[in-house]
mmCIF file of C-alpha atoms in Angstrom:
data_model
loop_
_atom_site.group_PDB
_atom_site.id
_atom_site.type_symbol
_atom_site.label_atom_id
_atom_site.label_comp_id
_atom_site.label_asym_id
_atom_site.label_seq_id
_atom_site.Cartn_x
_atom_site.Cartn_y
_atom_site.Cartn_z
ATOM 1 C CA MET A 1 108.010 124.499 99.213
ATOM 2 C CA THR A 2 110.835 121.754 98.567
ATOM 3 C CA ASP A 3 110.223 118.312 99.504
ATOM 4 C CA ARG A 4 111.539 117.232 102.473
ATOM 5 C CA PHE A 5 112.813 113.539 103.706
ATOM 6 C CA VAL A 6 113.729 111.781 106.861
ATOM 7 C CA THR A 7 115.796 108.427 107.353
ATOM 8 C CA VAL A 8 113.809 106.449 109.944
ATOM 9 C CA SER A 9 116.173 103.627 111.185
ATOM 10 C CA LEU A 10 116.156 100.826 113.868
ATOM 11 C CA ASP A 11 119.978 101.465 114.891
ATOM 12 C CA LYS A 12 121.270 98.014 116.359
ATOM 13 C CA ARG A 13 119.954 96.286 113.497
ATOM 14 C CA GLY A 14 121.244 98.822 110.782
ATOM 15 C CA VAL A 15 118.369 98.909 108.955
ATOM 16 C CA GLU A 16 116.704 102.328 107.638
ATOM 17 C CA CYS A 17 114.130 103.646 105.151
ATOM 18 C CA THR A 18 113.630 106.984 103.856
ATOM 19 C CA ALA A 19 110.275 109.104 104.003
ATOM 20 C CA LYS A 20 108.894 111.965 102.607
ATOM 21 C CA LEU A 21 107.088 114.551 104.596
ATOM 22 C CA LEU A 22 103.468 115.441 103.936
ATOM 23 C CA ASP A 23 103.844 119.124 104.187
ATOM 24 C CA ASP A 24 100.738 119.755 102.090
ATOM 25 C CA ARG A 25 98.399 117.363 104.294
ATOM 26 C CA ALA A 26 100.103 117.703 107.650
ATOM 27 C CA PRO A 27 102.325 121.359 107.781
ATOM 28 C CA VAL A 28 101.910 122.000 111.396
ATOM 29 C CA THR A 29 103.053 118.419 112.400
ATOM 30 C CA CYS A 30 105.739 118.180 109.640
ATOM 31 C CA ALA A 31 107.081 121.658 110.916
ATOM 32 C CA ALA A 32 107.238 120.419 114.656
ATOM 33 C CA VAL A 33 109.114 117.117 113.596
ATOM 34 C CA TRP A 34 111.458 118.717 111.366
ATOM 35 C CA GLU A 35 112.752 121.228 113.942
ATOM 36 C CA ALA A 36 113.115 118.706 116.685
ATOM 37 C CA LEU A 37 115.256 116.180 114.352
ATOM 38 C CA PRO A 38 117.374 114.357 115.227
ATOM 39 C CA LEU A 39 115.142 111.998 117.436
ATOM 40 C CA GLY A 40 115.881 108.733 118.742
ATOM 41 C CA SER A 41 114.638 106.403 121.838
ATOM 42 C CA ASP A 42 113.791 102.528 122.607
ATOM 43 C CA VAL A 43 111.708 101.119 120.221
ATOM 44 C CA TYR A 44 108.318 99.300 120.880
ATOM 45 C CA HIS A 45 106.204 97.037 119.048
ATOM 46 C CA ALA A 46 102.395 97.699 119.042
ATOM 47 C CA LYS A 47 100.134 95.623 121.013
ATOM 48 C CA TYR A 48 96.991 96.817 119.789
ATOM 49 C CA ALA A 49 97.392 98.332 116.322
ATOM 50 C CA ARG A 50 98.955 95.362 115.013
ATOM 51 C CA ASN A 51 102.110 96.158 112.317
ATOM 52 C CA GLU A 52 103.354 98.921 113.910
ATOM 53 C CA ILE A 53 106.734 100.074 115.633
ATOM 54 C CA TYR A 54 107.009 103.401 117.483
ATOM 55 C CA ALA A 55 109.248 105.565 120.237
ATOM 56 C CA LEU A 56 108.021 107.943 122.690
ATOM 57 C CA PHE A 57 109.284 111.214 123.456
ATOM 58 C CA PRO A 58 108.903 114.086 125.575
ATOM 59 C CA ALA A 59 106.692 117.014 123.793
ATOM 60 C CA PHE A 60 108.975 119.080 121.337
ATOM 61 C CA ALA A 61 106.647 121.365 120.063
ATOM 62 C CA ALA A 62 105.804 124.934 121.509
ATOM 63 C CA GLU A 63 102.298 123.954 121.038
ATOM 64 C CA GLU A 64 101.148 120.244 120.146
ATOM 65 C CA PRO A 65 99.755 120.061 116.675
ATOM 66 C CA PRO A 66 95.922 119.945 115.662
ATOM 67 C CA LEU A 67 94.208 116.737 114.682
ATOM 68 C CA GLU A 68 95.499 117.357 110.949
ATOM 69 C CA ASN A 69 95.413 114.451 108.282
ATOM 70 C CA PRO A 70 93.955 111.886 110.802
ATOM 71 C CA THR A 71 93.588 108.186 110.296
ATOM 72 C CA VAL A 72 92.477 105.464 112.288
ATOM 73 C CA THR A 73 93.642 102.933 109.378
ATOM 74 C CA PRO A 74 97.161 103.651 108.624
ATOM 75 C CA ILE A 75 98.557 102.079 105.488
ATOM 76 C CA PRO A 76 102.190 100.555 104.967
ATOM 77 C CA GLY A 77 104.707 103.354 104.805
ATOM 78 C CA ASP A 78 102.819 105.829 107.025
ATOM 79 C CA LEU A 79 104.264 107.885 109.747
ATOM 80 C CA CYS A 80 101.899 108.833 112.485
ATOM 81 C CA TYR A 81 102.038 111.182 115.318
ATOM 82 C CA PHE A 82 100.420 110.375 118.443
ATOM 83 C CA THR A 83 99.940 112.593 121.679
ATOM 84 C CA PHE A 84 99.085 111.195 125.011
ATOM 85 C CA SER A 85 99.147 112.284 128.539
ATOM 86 C CA GLU A 86 101.285 110.654 131.453
ATOM 87 C CA THR A 87 98.138 109.138 132.965
ATOM 88 C CA GLU A 88 96.910 107.589 129.767
ATOM 89 C CA LEU A 89 100.122 105.597 129.193
ATOM 90 C CA GLY A 90 101.263 105.172 133.002
ATOM 91 C CA THR A 91 99.281 102.062 133.759
ATOM 92 C CA ALA A 92 100.947 98.795 134.451
ATOM 93 C CA SER A 93 99.147 97.246 131.662
ATOM 94 C CA TYR A 94 101.291 99.046 128.950
ATOM 95 C CA GLY A 95 104.608 97.912 130.232
ATOM 96 C CA TYR A 96 106.706 101.032 129.738
ATOM 97 C CA GLU A 97 109.705 101.458 131.983
ATOM 98 C CA GLU A 98 108.789 104.441 134.361
ATOM 99 C CA GLN A 99 111.372 106.999 132.409
ATOM 100 C CA ALA A 100 109.311 106.465 129.149
ATOM 101 C CA VAL A 101 106.549 108.351 130.811
ATOM 102 C CA ARG A 102 106.650 109.341 134.254
ATOM 103 C CA GLY A 103 106.810 112.966 134.987
ATOM 104 C CA ARG A 104 106.013 114.008 131.070
ATOM 105 C CA ARG A 105 102.706 115.880 131.059
ATOM 106 C CA THR A 106 102.670 115.114 127.368
ATOM 107 C CA VAL A 107 104.268 112.153 125.527
ATOM 108 C CA VAL A 108 104.590 111.970 121.823
ATOM 109 C CA ASP A 109 104.310 108.836 120.054
ATOM 110 C CA LEU A 110 106.179 108.898 116.607
ATOM 111 C CA ALA A 111 105.214 105.714 114.757
ATOM 112 C CA LEU A 112 106.034 103.757 111.559
ATOM 113 C CA PHE A 113 103.352 101.231 110.199
ATOM 114 C CA TYR A 114 105.117 98.718 108.121
ATOM 115 C CA GLU A 115 102.268 96.181 106.767
ATOM 116 C CA ARG A 116 98.413 96.222 106.209
ATOM 117 C CA ASN A 117 95.774 95.717 108.386
ATOM 118 C CA ASN A 118 96.119 98.281 111.130
ATOM 119 C CA LEU A 119 93.342 99.338 113.152
ATOM 120 C CA LEU A 120 93.962 102.363 116.029
ATOM 121 C CA ILE A 121 91.815 100.884 118.644
ATOM 122 C CA ASN A 122 92.589 100.335 122.099
ATOM 123 C CA GLY A 123 91.015 98.535 124.565
ATOM 124 C CA ASP A 124 91.545 101.395 127.326
ATOM 125 C CA MET A 125 90.502 104.650 125.184
ATOM 126 C CA GLY A 126 88.860 103.455 122.149
ATOM 127 C CA TRP A 127 89.588 105.235 119.022
ATOM 128 C CA ILE A 128 92.861 106.590 118.885
ATOM 129 C CA PRO A 129 93.392 108.749 115.686
ATOM 130 C CA GLY A 130 97.006 109.624 114.290
ATOM 131 C CA ILE A 131 98.143 112.220 112.532
ATOM 132 C CA VAL A 132 99.889 111.059 109.267
ATOM 133 C CA TRP A 133 102.675 113.153 108.568
ATOM 134 C CA GLY A 134 105.124 111.142 106.177
ATOM 135 C CA SER A 135 105.072 108.435 103.713
ATOM 136 C CA VAL A 136 107.878 105.561 103.303
ATOM 137 C CA VAL A 137 109.117 105.988 99.446
ATOM 138 C CA ASP A 138 112.146 103.696 100.219
ATOM 139 C CA GLY A 139 113.125 100.764 101.793
ATOM 140 C CA LEU A 140 110.131 99.570 103.263
ATOM 141 C CA ASP A 141 110.596 96.054 102.575
ATOM 142 C CA ARG A 142 113.987 95.708 104.347
ATOM 143 C CA MET A 143 112.528 97.563 107.354
ATOM 144 C CA ALA A 144 109.101 95.377 107.477
ATOM 145 C CA GLU A 145 111.591 92.524 107.678
ATOM 146 C CA ALA A 146 113.425 93.983 110.542
ATOM 147 C CA CYS A 147 110.234 94.980 112.360
ATOM 148 C CA GLN A 148 109.018 91.494 112.105
ATOM 149 C CA ASP A 149 112.332 90.253 113.571
ATOM 150 C CA LEU A 150 111.885 92.977 116.450
ATOM 151 C CA TRP A 151 108.544 91.210 116.916
ATOM 152 C CA ARG A 152 109.565 87.897 117.128
ATOM 153 C CA ALA A 153 112.969 88.464 118.684
ATOM 154 C CA GLY A 154 112.235 91.527 120.929
ATOM 155 C CA ALA A 155 113.132 95.204 121.210
ATOM 156 C CA VAL A 156 115.506 95.370 124.305
ATOM 157 C CA GLY A 157 118.416 97.380 123.287
ATOM 158 C CA GLU A 158 117.112 98.558 119.826
ATOM 159 C CA THR A 159 116.471 102.221 119.109
ATOM 160 C CA LEU A 160 114.240 103.817 116.653
ATOM 161 C CA SER A 161 115.709 107.096 115.036
ATOM 162 C CA PHE A 162 114.354 109.845 112.908
ATOM 163 C CA ARG A 163 116.732 112.328 111.131
ATOM 164 C CA ARG A 164 116.838 114.600 108.499
ATOM 165 C CA ALA A 165 117.712 112.803 105.190
#
């Protein structure tokens, strides 16, 4: 199979990076994401995992991928896929707008980790393994700067987008 790439962008900030799909390690997840592209939604910065930005989407795969190529310690440049239920993310402590999770039996979280020392543990649920489906190969330094700005200046009005490169 030929290598496949996606562009990950913070649209308002005009910053993007390129990631290679890890088809050899997470083939089911890569296929599901690839077929669903382009995707874009409000961006959030992690509360628990540390150096992570992510967007929430309604389920887009015919069947949710198995936990392939899992991690609880993502490294800079990892793209991860998480699946949650509406009830797992629907509590006020998460702070999501109602439209982000309500009425969605399954919520897909596509995340980009931009710096070191991440740990996927959640105070409500414990360990949250993610599927590593891509790895940034270009532009992580610019994206990390924009992610730090997002952390400090806020995410309101910003969109995280994924599209075929």
